[in-house]
Amino acid sequence: MRNRIVTFGVALAAGLLLAVTSSTPAAAEAVALRLNWTVNGGNCTWFLGLDRGYFKDQGLDLTIKEGSGSATGVKLIASGDTTFAYVDYTSTAVAISRGMPIKAVFGVERQGPLGVMTLKEWGVERPQDLVGKKIGTSTRGSGGQLFAAFLRRNDVPPDKVKLVGYGGGERVIAMLEKQVHGFVGFFTTDAVGVIAKGVPLNILKFTEWGMNIMGPGVVVNTETIAKQPQLIRRFITGARRTWAEARTHPEEAVAATIRRFPKENASVLLLQLKLMLGNIDSPHSAGRPIGWMAREDWDEMQRTFVEVKEIRRAIPVEQYYTNEFLPQ
């Protein structure tokens, strides 16, 4: 009799332990997302996902880290120092073409932010109006070469437009002081200060004139794709909910950011975000869920980069991206 009581007691204790264990939620998996730059309107949406619990719902304990440029971000992904990075697909494409083990998995700004901004008084409404004008461009990166390719696509001889090199924000100042007629840059960020001041601008968006250079999206290491596909799916599920919410409630995305970065200018962030959200869909991805990427957009971007010699040799476009983690 005593043995049966002891046996029953052990079984009861084991059952209670199992019940307690099964009712305890599993610890969330810690992952990090590296941004392309410090906080701005183009990347602040991710904080909305934290506030809404969209990543927590997927069992992810997400940490968002500010970045110091997309070139750095792709290197961190390639080296395995971070799991996810939100970086420009220009840097991504060049890195992949040179053998870095990374891949795009969630396209956000599928229509590029590059453009030529000019004071409205100069009457530049089409590429042909740039003939004889002085245009400022960055002394860093491939902005000048891309602008030359943009001109060629629109039958404007590059030598008919004078390029003037500037560092940082000097391009904007030069335009306002009428040292140049305009400048090449990201209209989602570089033009915001001018627009906020009420200065009338004309913007020639590269995408509207035959050249789509995609903006940022999410990149992972190819080893993560091979070994942790479910982790990527869970992250993308949270990302899709986050960006869908931001499209309908951009003010909430800014509010989530200001709670963490109270010194940021909310009105500037909101203007940047609204401009950026206008670039979510390219003509080839319109009607598709956010994150889905079109082969035509990658093909176009590679063709342009081969033309300006940023990519030495074309590779199969499937090496750049995959839609396999999105709902089919």
Short mmCIF file of C-alpha atoms in Angstrom, two decimals:
data_model
loop_
_atom_site.label_atom_id
_atom_site.label_comp_id
_atom_site.label_asym_id
_atom_site.label_seq_id
_atom_site.Cartn_x
_atom_site.Cartn_y
_atom_site.Cartn_z
CA MET A 1 0.00 0.00 0.00
CA ARG A 2 2.80 2.39 0.93
CA ASN A 3 4.59 1.70 -2.36
CA ARG A 4 1.42 2.54 -4.29
CA ILE A 5 1.06 5.83 -2.38
CA VAL A 6 4.70 6.75 -3.09
CA THR A 7 4.29 5.86 -6.76
CA PHE A 8 1.11 7.91 -7.01
CA GLY A 9 2.82 10.85 -5.30
CA VAL A 10 5.75 10.78 -7.74
CA ALA A 11 3.38 10.59 -10.70
CA LEU A 12 1.31 13.49 -9.36
CA ALA A 13 4.41 15.64 -8.84
CA ALA A 14 5.65 14.85 -12.33
CA GLY A 15 2.26 15.75 -13.77
CA LEU A 16 2.17 19.06 -11.93
CA LEU A 17 5.71 19.86 -13.10
CA LEU A 18 4.74 19.08 -16.70
CA ALA A 19 1.67 21.30 -16.44
CA VAL A 20 3.68 24.20 -15.06
CA THR A 21 6.38 23.75 -17.70
CA SER A 22 3.90 23.57 -20.58
CA SER A 23 2.10 26.71 -19.41
CA THR A 24 5.32 28.74 -19.24
CA PRO A 25 5.85 30.63 -22.52
CA ALA A 26 9.09 29.91 -24.34
CA ALA A 27 11.70 32.63 -24.11
CA ALA A 28 11.70 34.93 -27.14
CA GLU A 29 14.61 34.47 -29.53
CA ALA A 30 16.98 37.44 -29.50
CA VAL A 31 17.70 38.90 -32.95
CA ALA A 32 19.08 42.23 -34.14
CA LEU A 33 18.20 44.51 -37.04
CA ARG A 34 20.89 46.94 -38.18
CA LEU A 35 19.58 50.11 -39.85
CA ASN A 36 21.19 51.79 -42.84
CA TRP A 37 21.82 55.06 -41.01
CA THR A 38 21.02 56.84 -37.80
CA VAL A 39 17.31 57.33 -37.22
CA ASN A 40 15.43 59.20 -39.97
CA GLY A 41 12.02 59.14 -41.58
CA GLY A 42 13.08 56.45 -44.02
CA ASN A 43 13.93 53.87 -41.37
CA CYS A 44 11.86 54.88 -38.32
CA THR A 45 8.96 52.56 -39.20
CA TRP A 46 10.67 49.58 -37.56
CA PHE A 47 10.09 51.05 -34.10
CA LEU A 48 6.35 50.88 -34.72
CA GLY A 49 6.68 47.11 -34.98
CA LEU A 50 8.28 47.04 -31.55
CA ASP A 51 5.51 49.13 -30.02
CA ARG A 52 2.78 47.03 -31.61
CA GLY A 53 4.42 43.76 -30.53
CA TYR A 54 4.46 42.40 -34.07
CA PHE A 55 7.88 40.78 -33.63
CA LYS A 56 7.13 39.61 -30.11
CA ASP A 57 4.07 37.84 -31.53
CA GLN A 58 6.51 35.83 -33.66
CA GLY A 59 8.59 34.85 -30.65
CA LEU A 60 11.32 37.37 -31.44
CA ASP A 61 13.08 39.69 -29.02
CA LEU A 62 14.13 42.27 -31.60
CA THR A 63 16.82 44.86 -30.97
CA ILE A 64 17.09 47.70 -33.50
CA LYS A 65 20.52 49.27 -33.88
CA GLU A 66 21.32 52.50 -35.70
CA GLY A 67 23.70 52.19 -38.62
CA SER A 68 26.59 54.06 -40.18
CA GLY A 69 25.92 53.44 -43.85
CA SER A 70 24.66 50.59 -45.99
CA ALA A 71 28.16 49.53 -47.04
CA THR A 72 28.91 48.83 -43.38
CA GLY A 73 25.59 47.05 -42.94
CA VAL A 74 26.19 44.55 -45.75
CA LYS A 75 29.64 43.76 -44.34
CA LEU A 76 28.13 43.04 -40.92
CA ILE A 77 25.64 40.66 -42.53
CA ALA A 78 28.35 38.96 -44.60
CA SER A 79 30.55 38.45 -41.52
CA GLY A 80 27.66 37.10 -39.45
CA ASP A 81 27.83 39.93 -36.90
CA THR A 82 24.11 40.70 -37.25
CA THR A 83 21.13 38.62 -38.40
CA PHE A 84 19.11 41.20 -40.32
CA ALA A 85 20.05 44.52 -41.92
CA TYR A 86 17.90 47.21 -43.48
CA VAL A 87 20.23 48.57 -46.14
CA ASP A 88 20.20 50.15 -49.58
CA TYR A 89 19.91 47.61 -52.36
CA THR A 90 22.52 49.53 -54.32
CA SER A 91 25.21 48.50 -51.81
CA THR A 92 23.62 45.05 -51.64
CA ALA A 93 23.80 44.47 -55.39
CA VAL A 94 27.42 45.58 -55.66
CA ALA A 95 28.41 43.41 -52.67
CA ILE A 96 26.67 40.31 -54.06
CA SER A 97 28.25 40.80 -57.49
CA ARG A 98 31.63 40.73 -55.75
CA GLY A 99 30.96 37.49 -53.94
CA MET A 100 29.60 38.50 -50.53
CA PRO A 101 27.33 35.74 -49.08
CA ILE A 102 24.21 37.89 -48.66
CA LYS A 103 20.75 38.08 -50.23
CA ALA A 104 17.77 40.44 -50.29
CA VAL A 105 14.64 38.91 -48.73
CA PHE A 106 12.19 41.79 -48.15
CA GLY A 107 12.07 44.78 -50.49
CA VAL A 108 10.64 47.96 -48.95
CA GLU A 109 11.47 50.98 -51.11
CA ARG A 110 10.97 49.17 -54.39
CA GLN A 111 10.93 52.42 -56.34
CA GLY A 112 14.15 54.33 -55.93
CA PRO A 113 14.54 57.71 -54.20
CA LEU A 114 17.14 59.18 -56.58
CA GLY A 115 16.26 62.37 -58.36
CA VAL A 116 17.39 65.76 -59.64
CA MET A 117 16.08 68.64 -57.54
CA THR A 118 16.06 72.14 -59.01
CA LEU A 119 14.58 75.46 -57.98
CA LYS A 120 11.21 75.78 -59.68
CA GLU A 121 12.15 79.14 -61.17
CA TRP A 122 14.59 77.43 -63.55
CA GLY A 123 11.76 75.55 -65.28
CA VAL A 124 13.39 72.11 -65.32
CA GLU A 125 10.47 69.78 -65.98
CA ARG A 126 12.11 67.09 -68.11
CA PRO A 127 15.67 65.77 -68.57
CA GLN A 128 16.17 67.78 -71.76
CA ASP A 129 15.75 70.97 -69.72
CA LEU A 130 19.02 70.15 -67.91
CA VAL A 131 21.10 71.03 -70.97
CA GLY A 132 23.34 73.98 -70.12
CA LYS A 133 22.61 73.73 -66.38
CA LYS A 134 25.05 73.31 -63.46
CA ILE A 135 24.10 70.41 -61.20
CA GLY A 136 25.66 69.56 -57.86
CA THR A 137 26.51 65.96 -57.00
CA SER A 138 28.23 64.17 -54.13
CA THR A 139 31.97 63.73 -54.27
CA ARG A 140 31.47 60.32 -52.64
CA GLY A 141 29.87 57.25 -54.18
CA SER A 142 28.55 56.79 -57.70
CA GLY A 143 26.06 59.67 -57.87
CA GLY A 144 27.85 61.37 -60.75
CA GLN A 145 28.06 58.18 -62.83
CA LEU A 146 24.41 57.34 -62.19
CA PHE A 147 23.38 60.85 -63.20
CA ALA A 148 25.34 60.48 -66.44
CA ALA A 149 23.55 57.17 -67.10
CA PHE A 150 20.22 58.87 -66.38
CA LEU A 151 21.03 61.55 -68.95
CA ARG A 152 22.02 58.97 -71.58
CA ARG A 153 18.76 57.05 -71.01
CA ASN A 154 16.94 60.24 -71.89
CA ASP A 155 19.07 61.14 -74.93
CA VAL A 156 20.84 64.01 -73.18
CA PRO A 157 24.62 64.09 -73.80
CA PRO A 158 26.28 64.15 -70.34
CA ASP A 159 28.82 66.71 -71.52
CA LYS A 160 25.96 69.17 -72.07
CA VAL A 161 25.36 69.34 -68.29
CA LYS A 162 28.05 70.68 -65.95
CA LEU A 163 28.59 68.62 -62.79
CA VAL A 164 29.94 70.29 -59.65
CA GLY A 165 31.13 68.08 -56.77
CA TYR A 166 30.17 68.81 -53.15
CA GLY A 167 30.49 67.06 -49.82
CA GLY A 168 27.56 66.28 -47.54
CA GLY A 169 24.80 68.89 -47.41
CA GLU A 170 26.77 71.49 -49.37
CA ARG A 171 24.79 70.59 -52.50
CA VAL A 172 21.59 71.94 -50.98
CA ILE A 173 23.25 75.17 -49.84
CA ALA A 174 24.81 75.65 -53.27
CA MET A 175 21.39 75.33 -54.90
CA LEU A 176 19.74 77.77 -52.50
CA GLU A 177 22.57 80.26 -53.07
CA LYS A 178 22.18 79.71 -56.84
CA GLN A 179 25.74 78.54 -57.31
CA VAL A 180 24.14 75.62 -59.15
CA HIS A 181 20.71 75.13 -60.67
CA GLY A 182 20.04 71.97 -58.68
CA PHE A 183 21.55 68.79 -57.32
CA VAL A 184 21.36 65.00 -57.51
CA GLY A 185 20.26 63.20 -54.35
CA PHE A 186 17.53 61.35 -52.50
CA PHE A 187 14.36 63.41 -52.72
CA THR A 188 13.02 61.50 -49.70
CA THR A 189 15.68 63.01 -47.42
CA ASP A 190 17.88 65.58 -49.18
CA ALA A 191 14.96 67.74 -50.32
CA VAL A 192 13.03 67.67 -47.04
CA GLY A 193 14.69 70.70 -45.45
CA VAL A 194 14.04 72.77 -48.57
CA ILE A 195 10.42 71.62 -48.85
CA ALA A 196 9.86 72.35 -45.15
CA LYS A 197 10.99 75.94 -45.74
CA GLY A 198 8.42 76.34 -48.48
CA VAL A 199 10.98 76.74 -51.27
CA PRO A 200 9.32 75.66 -54.58
CA LEU A 201 11.15 72.75 -56.21
CA ASN A 202 10.91 70.70 -59.35
CA ILE A 203 11.96 67.08 -58.88
CA LEU A 204 12.90 64.78 -61.75
CA LYS A 205 12.58 61.31 -60.25
CA PHE A 206 14.87 58.82 -61.96
CA THR A 207 12.15 56.17 -61.81
CA GLU A 208 9.74 58.35 -63.76
CA TRP A 209 12.32 58.83 -66.49
CA GLY A 210 13.38 55.28 -67.25
CA MET A 211 15.83 54.34 -64.50
CA ASN A 212 14.78 52.58 -61.30
CA ILE A 213 17.50 52.24 -58.67
CA MET A 214 15.76 50.57 -55.74
CA GLY A 215 16.05 51.91 -52.20
CA PRO A 216 16.49 49.91 -48.99
CA GLY A 217 15.16 46.55 -47.89
CA VAL A 218 16.09 43.66 -45.64
CA VAL A 219 19.19 41.54 -46.27
CA VAL A 220 20.40 38.33 -44.62
CA ASN A 221 23.39 36.01 -44.86
CA THR A 222 22.92 33.09 -47.25
CA GLU A 223 23.84 30.74 -44.40
CA THR A 224 20.83 32.04 -42.46
CA ILE A 225 18.65 31.18 -45.46
CA ALA A 226 20.04 27.64 -45.51
CA LYS A 227 19.99 26.95 -41.77
CA GLN A 228 17.26 29.18 -40.28
CA PRO A 229 14.52 29.69 -42.88
CA GLN A 230 11.76 29.72 -40.25
CA LEU A 231 13.52 32.53 -38.39
CA ILE A 232 13.43 34.62 -41.56
CA ARG A 233 9.75 33.82 -42.13
CA ARG A 234 8.87 34.89 -38.60
CA PHE A 235 10.80 38.13 -38.96
CA ILE A 236 9.17 38.90 -42.31
CA THR A 237 5.71 38.24 -40.88
CA GLY A 238 6.41 40.92 -38.27
CA ALA A 239 7.93 43.21 -40.90
CA ARG A 240 4.90 42.95 -43.19
CA ARG A 241 2.53 43.91 -40.37
CA THR A 242 4.83 46.77 -39.35
CA TRP A 243 5.03 48.37 -42.80
CA ALA A 244 1.34 47.82 -43.56
CA GLU A 245 0.51 49.70 -40.36
CA ALA A 246 2.92 52.52 -41.22
CA ARG A 247 1.31 53.03 -44.62
CA THR A 248 -2.04 53.77 -43.01
CA HIS A 249 -0.76 55.39 -39.81
CA PRO A 250 2.62 57.08 -40.48
CA GLU A 251 2.12 59.41 -37.51
CA GLU A 252 2.16 56.38 -35.21
CA ALA A 253 5.50 55.26 -36.64
CA VAL A 254 6.95 58.68 -35.90
CA ALA A 255 5.47 58.67 -32.39
CA ALA A 256 7.08 55.29 -31.69
CA THR A 257 10.41 56.73 -32.78
CA ILE A 258 10.12 59.93 -30.76
CA ARG A 259 9.47 57.87 -27.63
CA ARG A 260 12.95 56.42 -28.08
CA PHE A 261 14.66 59.44 -29.63
CA PRO A 262 12.96 62.50 -28.09
CA LYS A 263 15.47 64.95 -29.57
CA GLU A 264 14.45 64.13 -33.16
CA ASN A 265 12.20 66.54 -35.06
CA ALA A 266 8.82 64.81 -35.42
CA SER A 267 7.61 66.99 -38.31
CA VAL A 268 10.78 66.33 -40.33
CA LEU A 269 10.56 62.59 -39.66
CA LEU A 270 6.93 62.55 -40.77
CA LEU A 271 7.64 64.41 -44.01
CA GLN A 272 10.55 62.08 -44.80
CA LEU A 273 8.43 59.03 -44.04
CA LYS A 274 5.52 60.16 -46.20
CA LEU A 275 7.86 60.82 -49.14
CA MET A 276 9.46 57.42 -48.63
CA LEU A 277 6.11 55.60 -48.42
CA GLY A 278 5.34 56.97 -51.87
CA ASN A 279 8.18 54.77 -53.15
CA ILE A 280 6.91 51.48 -51.75
CA ASP A 281 5.59 50.24 -55.10
CA SER A 282 7.45 50.18 -58.38
CA PRO A 283 5.49 49.75 -61.62
CA HIS A 284 6.57 46.09 -61.63
CA SER A 285 5.65 45.40 -57.99
CA ALA A 286 2.39 47.35 -57.78
CA GLY A 287 -0.43 45.21 -56.41
CA ARG A 288 1.99 42.74 -54.84
CA PRO A 289 2.40 42.48 -51.05
CA ILE A 290 5.03 44.69 -49.48
CA GLY A 291 8.35 42.90 -49.45
CA TRP A 292 7.82 41.16 -52.80
CA MET A 293 10.47 42.04 -55.38
CA ALA A 294 10.19 42.05 -59.16
CA ARG A 295 12.80 40.40 -61.33
CA GLU A 296 12.53 43.34 -63.75
CA ASP A 297 13.60 45.81 -61.05
CA TRP A 298 16.70 43.80 -60.15
CA ASP A 299 17.51 43.27 -63.82
CA GLU A 300 17.21 47.01 -64.49
CA MET A 301 19.41 47.91 -61.53
CA GLN A 302 22.11 45.42 -62.48
CA ARG A 303 22.08 46.69 -66.08
CA THR A 304 22.60 50.26 -64.85
CA PHE A 305 25.43 49.29 -62.49
CA VAL A 306 27.19 47.36 -65.24
CA GLU A 307 26.88 50.46 -67.42
CA VAL A 308 28.52 52.70 -64.80
CA LYS A 309 31.07 49.95 -63.96
CA GLU A 310 29.97 49.54 -60.33
CA ILE A 311 29.30 45.89 -61.22
CA ARG A 312 32.06 44.38 -63.32
CA ARG A 313 30.16 41.40 -64.72
CA ALA A 314 26.44 40.59 -64.83
CA ILE A 315 25.31 37.57 -62.81
CA PRO A 316 21.95 35.71 -62.76
CA VAL A 317 19.50 38.07 -61.04
CA GLU A 318 18.26 35.22 -58.81
CA GLN A 319 21.54 35.54 -56.91
CA TYR A 320 20.50 38.98 -55.67
CA TYR A 321 17.11 38.27 -54.12
CA THR A 322 14.42 35.78 -53.17
CA ASN A 323 10.68 36.01 -52.49
CA GLU A 324 10.52 32.53 -50.94
CA PHE A 325 9.80 33.82 -47.43
CA LEU A 326 6.72 35.79 -48.44
CA PRO A 327 3.19 34.37 -48.68
CA GLN A 328 2.66 32.99 -52.18
#
